[in-house]
mmCIF file of N, CA and C in Angstrom:
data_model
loop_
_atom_site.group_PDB
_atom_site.id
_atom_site.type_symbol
_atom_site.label_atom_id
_atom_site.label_comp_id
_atom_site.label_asym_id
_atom_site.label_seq_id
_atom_site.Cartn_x
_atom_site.Cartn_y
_atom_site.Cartn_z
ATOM 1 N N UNK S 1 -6.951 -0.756 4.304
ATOM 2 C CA UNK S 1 -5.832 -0.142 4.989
ATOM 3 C C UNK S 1 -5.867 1.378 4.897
ATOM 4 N N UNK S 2 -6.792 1.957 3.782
ATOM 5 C CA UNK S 2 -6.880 3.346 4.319
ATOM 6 C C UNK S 2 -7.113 4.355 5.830
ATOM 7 N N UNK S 3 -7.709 3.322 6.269
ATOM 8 C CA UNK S 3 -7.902 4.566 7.799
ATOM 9 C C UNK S 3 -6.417 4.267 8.176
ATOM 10 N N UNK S 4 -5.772 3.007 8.143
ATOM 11 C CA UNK S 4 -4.382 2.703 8.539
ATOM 12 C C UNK S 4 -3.223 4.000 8.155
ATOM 13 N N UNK S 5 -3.270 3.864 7.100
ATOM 14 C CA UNK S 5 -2.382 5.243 6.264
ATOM 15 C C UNK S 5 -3.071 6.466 6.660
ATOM 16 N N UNK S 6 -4.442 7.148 6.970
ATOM 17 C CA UNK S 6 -4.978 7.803 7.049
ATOM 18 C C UNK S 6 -4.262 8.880 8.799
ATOM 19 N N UNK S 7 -4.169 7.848 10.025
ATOM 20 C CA UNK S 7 -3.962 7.505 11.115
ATOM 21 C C UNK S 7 -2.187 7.824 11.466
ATOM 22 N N UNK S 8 -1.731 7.219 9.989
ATOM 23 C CA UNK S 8 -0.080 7.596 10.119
ATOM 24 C C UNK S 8 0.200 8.953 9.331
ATOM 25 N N UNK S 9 -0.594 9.377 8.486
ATOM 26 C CA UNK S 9 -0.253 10.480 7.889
ATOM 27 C C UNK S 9 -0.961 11.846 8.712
ATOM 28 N N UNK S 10 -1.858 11.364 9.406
ATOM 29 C CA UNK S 10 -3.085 12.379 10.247
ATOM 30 C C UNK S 10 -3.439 13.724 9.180
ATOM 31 N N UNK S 11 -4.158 12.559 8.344
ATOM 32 C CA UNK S 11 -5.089 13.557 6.828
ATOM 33 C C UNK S 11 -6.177 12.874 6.314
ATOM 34 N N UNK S 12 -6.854 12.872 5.994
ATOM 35 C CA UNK S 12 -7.501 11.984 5.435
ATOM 36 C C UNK S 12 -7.717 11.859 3.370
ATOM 37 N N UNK S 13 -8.221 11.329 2.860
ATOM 38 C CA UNK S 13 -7.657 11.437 1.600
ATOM 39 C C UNK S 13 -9.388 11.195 0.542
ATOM 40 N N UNK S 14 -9.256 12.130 -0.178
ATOM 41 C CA UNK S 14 -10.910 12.173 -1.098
ATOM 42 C C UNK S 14 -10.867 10.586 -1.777
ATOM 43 N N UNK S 15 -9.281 11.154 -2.326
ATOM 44 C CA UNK S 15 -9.203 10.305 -3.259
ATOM 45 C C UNK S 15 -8.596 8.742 -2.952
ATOM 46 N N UNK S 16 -8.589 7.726 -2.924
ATOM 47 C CA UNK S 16 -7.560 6.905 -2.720
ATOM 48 C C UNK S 16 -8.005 5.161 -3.294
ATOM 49 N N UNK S 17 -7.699 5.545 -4.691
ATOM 50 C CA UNK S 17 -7.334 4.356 -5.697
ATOM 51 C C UNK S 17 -5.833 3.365 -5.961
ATOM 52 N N UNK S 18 -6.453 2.442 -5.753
ATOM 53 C CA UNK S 18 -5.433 1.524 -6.300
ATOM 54 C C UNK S 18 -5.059 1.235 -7.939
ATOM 55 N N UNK S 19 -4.308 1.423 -8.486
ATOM 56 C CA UNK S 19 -3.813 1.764 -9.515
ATOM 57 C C UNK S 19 -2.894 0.238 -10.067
ATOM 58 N N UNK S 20 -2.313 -0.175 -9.492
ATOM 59 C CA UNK S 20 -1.086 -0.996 -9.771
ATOM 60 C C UNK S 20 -0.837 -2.041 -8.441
ATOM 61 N N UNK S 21 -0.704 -3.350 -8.321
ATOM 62 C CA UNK S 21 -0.029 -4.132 -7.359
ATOM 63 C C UNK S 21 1.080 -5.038 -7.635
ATOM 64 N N UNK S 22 1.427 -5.495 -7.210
ATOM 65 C CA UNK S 22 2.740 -6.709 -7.070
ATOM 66 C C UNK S 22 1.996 -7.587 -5.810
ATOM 67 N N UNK S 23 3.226 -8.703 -6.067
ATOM 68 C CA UNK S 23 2.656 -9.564 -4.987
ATOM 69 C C UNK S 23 4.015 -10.263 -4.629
ATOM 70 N N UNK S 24 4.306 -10.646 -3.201
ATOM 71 C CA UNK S 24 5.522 -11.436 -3.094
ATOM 72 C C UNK S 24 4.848 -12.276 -2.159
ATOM 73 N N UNK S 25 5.610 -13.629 -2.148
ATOM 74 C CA UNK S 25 4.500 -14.571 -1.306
ATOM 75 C C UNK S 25 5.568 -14.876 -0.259
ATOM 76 N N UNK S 26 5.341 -15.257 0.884
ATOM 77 C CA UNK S 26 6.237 -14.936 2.115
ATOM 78 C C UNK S 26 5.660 -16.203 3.084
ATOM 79 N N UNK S 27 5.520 -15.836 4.313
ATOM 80 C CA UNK S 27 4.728 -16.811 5.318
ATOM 81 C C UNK S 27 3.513 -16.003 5.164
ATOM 82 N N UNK S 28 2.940 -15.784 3.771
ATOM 83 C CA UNK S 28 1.454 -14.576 4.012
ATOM 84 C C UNK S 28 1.644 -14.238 2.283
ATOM 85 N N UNK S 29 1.628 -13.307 2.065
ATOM 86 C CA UNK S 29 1.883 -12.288 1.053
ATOM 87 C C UNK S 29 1.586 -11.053 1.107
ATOM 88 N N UNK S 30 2.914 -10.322 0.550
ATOM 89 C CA UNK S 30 3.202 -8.610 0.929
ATOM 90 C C UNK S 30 2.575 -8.140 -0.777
ATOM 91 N N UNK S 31 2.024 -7.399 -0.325
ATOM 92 C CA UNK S 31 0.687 -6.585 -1.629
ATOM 93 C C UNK S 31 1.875 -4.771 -1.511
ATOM 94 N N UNK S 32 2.359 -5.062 -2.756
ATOM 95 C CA UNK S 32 2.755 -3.657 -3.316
ATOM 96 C C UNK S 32 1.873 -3.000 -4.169
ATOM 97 N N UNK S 33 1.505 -1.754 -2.839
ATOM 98 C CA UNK S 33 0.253 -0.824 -4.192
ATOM 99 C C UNK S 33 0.718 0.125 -5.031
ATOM 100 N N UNK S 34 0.315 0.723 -5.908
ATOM 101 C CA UNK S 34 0.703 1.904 -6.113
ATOM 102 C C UNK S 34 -1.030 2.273 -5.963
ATOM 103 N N UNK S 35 -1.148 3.822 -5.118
ATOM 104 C CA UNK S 35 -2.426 4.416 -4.472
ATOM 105 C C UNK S 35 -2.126 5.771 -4.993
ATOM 106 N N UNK S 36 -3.600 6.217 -6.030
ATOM 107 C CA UNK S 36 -3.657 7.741 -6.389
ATOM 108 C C UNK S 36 -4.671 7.988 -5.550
ATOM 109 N N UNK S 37 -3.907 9.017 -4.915
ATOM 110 C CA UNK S 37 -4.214 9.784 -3.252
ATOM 111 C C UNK S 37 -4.975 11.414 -3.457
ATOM 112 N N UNK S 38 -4.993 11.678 -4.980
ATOM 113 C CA UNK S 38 -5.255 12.675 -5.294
ATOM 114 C C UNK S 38 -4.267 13.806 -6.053
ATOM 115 N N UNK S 39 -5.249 14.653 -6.975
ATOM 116 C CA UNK S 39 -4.086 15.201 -7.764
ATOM 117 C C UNK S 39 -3.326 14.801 -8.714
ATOM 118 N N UNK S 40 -1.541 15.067 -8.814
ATOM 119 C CA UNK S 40 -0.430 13.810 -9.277
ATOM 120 C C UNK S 40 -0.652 13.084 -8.031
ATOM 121 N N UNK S 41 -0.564 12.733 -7.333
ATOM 122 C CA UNK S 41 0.322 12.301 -6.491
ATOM 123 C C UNK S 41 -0.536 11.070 -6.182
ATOM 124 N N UNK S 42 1.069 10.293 -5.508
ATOM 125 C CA UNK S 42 0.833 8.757 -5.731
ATOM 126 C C UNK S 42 1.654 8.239 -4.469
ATOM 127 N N UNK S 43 1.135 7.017 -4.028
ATOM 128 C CA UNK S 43 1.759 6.513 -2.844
ATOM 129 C C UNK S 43 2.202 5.487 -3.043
ATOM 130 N N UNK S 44 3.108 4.593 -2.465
ATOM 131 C CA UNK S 44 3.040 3.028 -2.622
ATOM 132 C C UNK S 44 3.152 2.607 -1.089
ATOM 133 N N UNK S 45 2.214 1.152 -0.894
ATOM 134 C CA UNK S 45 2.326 0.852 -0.043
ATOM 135 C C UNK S 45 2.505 -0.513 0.419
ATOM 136 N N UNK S 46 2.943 -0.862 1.335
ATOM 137 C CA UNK S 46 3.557 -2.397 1.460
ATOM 138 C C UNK S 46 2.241 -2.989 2.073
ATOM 139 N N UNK S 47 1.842 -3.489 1.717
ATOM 140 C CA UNK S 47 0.149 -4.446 3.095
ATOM 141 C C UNK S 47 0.523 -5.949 2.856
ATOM 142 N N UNK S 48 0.364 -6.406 4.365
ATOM 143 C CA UNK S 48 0.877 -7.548 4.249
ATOM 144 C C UNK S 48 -0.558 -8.488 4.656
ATOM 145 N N UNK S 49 -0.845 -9.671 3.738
ATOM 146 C CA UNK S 49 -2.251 -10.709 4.296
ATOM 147 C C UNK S 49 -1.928 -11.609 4.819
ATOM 148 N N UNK S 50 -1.825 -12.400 6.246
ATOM 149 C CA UNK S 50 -1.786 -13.497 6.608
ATOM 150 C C UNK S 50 -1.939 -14.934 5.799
ATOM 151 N N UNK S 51 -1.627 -15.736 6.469
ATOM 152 C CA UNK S 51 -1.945 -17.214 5.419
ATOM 153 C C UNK S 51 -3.767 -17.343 6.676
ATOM 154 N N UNK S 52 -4.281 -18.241 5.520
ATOM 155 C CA UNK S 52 -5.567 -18.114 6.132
ATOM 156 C C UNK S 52 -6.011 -18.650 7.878
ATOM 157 N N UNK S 53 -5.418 -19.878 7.838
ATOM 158 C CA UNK S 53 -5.533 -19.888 9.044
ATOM 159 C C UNK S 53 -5.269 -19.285 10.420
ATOM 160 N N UNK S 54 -4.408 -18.232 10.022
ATOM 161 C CA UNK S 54 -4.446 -17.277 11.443
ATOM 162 C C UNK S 54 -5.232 -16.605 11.390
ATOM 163 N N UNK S 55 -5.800 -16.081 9.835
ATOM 164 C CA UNK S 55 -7.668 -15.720 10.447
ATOM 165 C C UNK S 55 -6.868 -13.829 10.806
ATOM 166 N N UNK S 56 -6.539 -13.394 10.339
ATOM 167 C CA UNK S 56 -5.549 -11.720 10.766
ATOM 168 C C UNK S 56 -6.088 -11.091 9.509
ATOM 169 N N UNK S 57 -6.136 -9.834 10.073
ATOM 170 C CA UNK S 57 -6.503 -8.465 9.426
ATOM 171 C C UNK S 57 -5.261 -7.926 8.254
ATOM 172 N N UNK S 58 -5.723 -7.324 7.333
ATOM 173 C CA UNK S 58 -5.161 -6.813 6.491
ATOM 174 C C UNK S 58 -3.997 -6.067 7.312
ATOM 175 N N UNK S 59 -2.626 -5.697 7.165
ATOM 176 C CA UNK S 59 -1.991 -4.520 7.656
ATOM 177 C C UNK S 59 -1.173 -4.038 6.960
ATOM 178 N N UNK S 60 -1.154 -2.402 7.175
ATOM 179 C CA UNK S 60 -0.016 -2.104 6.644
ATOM 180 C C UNK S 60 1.268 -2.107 6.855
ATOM 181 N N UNK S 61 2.452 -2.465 6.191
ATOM 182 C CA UNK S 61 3.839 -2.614 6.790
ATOM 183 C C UNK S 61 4.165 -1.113 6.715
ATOM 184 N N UNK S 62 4.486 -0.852 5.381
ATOM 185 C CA UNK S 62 5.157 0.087 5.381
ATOM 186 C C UNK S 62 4.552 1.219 4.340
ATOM 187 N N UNK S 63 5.042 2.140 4.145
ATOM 188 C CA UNK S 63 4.532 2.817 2.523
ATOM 189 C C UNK S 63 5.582 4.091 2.609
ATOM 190 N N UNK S 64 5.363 4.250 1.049
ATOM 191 C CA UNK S 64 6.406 5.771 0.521
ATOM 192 C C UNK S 64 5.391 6.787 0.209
ATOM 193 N N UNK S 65 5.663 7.871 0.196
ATOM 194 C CA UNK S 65 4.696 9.083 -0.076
ATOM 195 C C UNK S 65 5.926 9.499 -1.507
ATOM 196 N N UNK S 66 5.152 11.005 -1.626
ATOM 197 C CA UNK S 66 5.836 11.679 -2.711
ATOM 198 C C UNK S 66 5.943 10.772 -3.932
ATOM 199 N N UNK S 67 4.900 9.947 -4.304
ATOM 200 C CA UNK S 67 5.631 9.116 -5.495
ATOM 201 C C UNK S 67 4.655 9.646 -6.735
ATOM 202 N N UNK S 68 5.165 9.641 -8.152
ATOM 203 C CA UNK S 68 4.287 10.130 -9.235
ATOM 204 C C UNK S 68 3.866 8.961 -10.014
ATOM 205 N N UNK S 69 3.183 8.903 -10.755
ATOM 206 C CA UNK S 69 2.646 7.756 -11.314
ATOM 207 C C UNK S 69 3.441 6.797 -12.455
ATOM 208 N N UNK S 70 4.472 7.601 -12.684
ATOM 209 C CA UNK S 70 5.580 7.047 -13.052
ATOM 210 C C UNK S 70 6.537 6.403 -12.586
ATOM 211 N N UNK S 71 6.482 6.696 -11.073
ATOM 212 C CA UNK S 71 7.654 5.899 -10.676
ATOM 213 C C UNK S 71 6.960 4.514 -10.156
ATOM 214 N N UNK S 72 8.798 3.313 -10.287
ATOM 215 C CA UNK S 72 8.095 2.095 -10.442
ATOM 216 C C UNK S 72 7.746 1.366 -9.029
ATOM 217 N N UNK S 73 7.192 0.506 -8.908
ATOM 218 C CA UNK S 73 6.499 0.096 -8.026
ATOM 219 C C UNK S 73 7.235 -1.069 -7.587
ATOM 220 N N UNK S 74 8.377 -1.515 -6.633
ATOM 221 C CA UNK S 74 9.037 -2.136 -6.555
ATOM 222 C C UNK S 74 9.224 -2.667 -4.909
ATOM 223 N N UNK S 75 9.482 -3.363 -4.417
ATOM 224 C CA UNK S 75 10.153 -4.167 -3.236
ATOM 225 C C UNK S 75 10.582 -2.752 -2.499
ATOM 226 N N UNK S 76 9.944 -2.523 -1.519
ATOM 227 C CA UNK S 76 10.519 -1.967 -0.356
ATOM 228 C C UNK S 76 10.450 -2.440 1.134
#
């Protein structure tokens, strides 16, 4: 999902590690990241995976910017 975030932020990023996830299981399951983007700074992002048989691409729902590595990684 990086070029995804890459595309909505129109930047591209050196850095971009996954650090931390969650998981909520849904008709799919929504993947909460926490992403060090470089620097402090930290992102979280919502990506949601299909159940297998629809056979669908990773996507991103949603994500927060401005976040530090401290803050918690929770349901958005």
């Amino acid at each position: 999902v990086k070029a995804q975030i890459e595309e909505k932020e129109g930047k591209t990023f050196d850095v971009f590690t996954a650090v931390e996830f969650k998981t909520q299981v849904v008709a799919g399951t929504n993947y909460f990241i926490k992403v060090h983007v470089g620097n402090e700074e930290f992102m979280h992002l919502r990506v949601f995976k299909s159940l297998p048989h629809e056979n669908e691409q990773l996507s991103l729902h949603s994500y927060q910017g401005s976040k530090t590595k401290h803050d918690e990684l929770a349901y958005f």
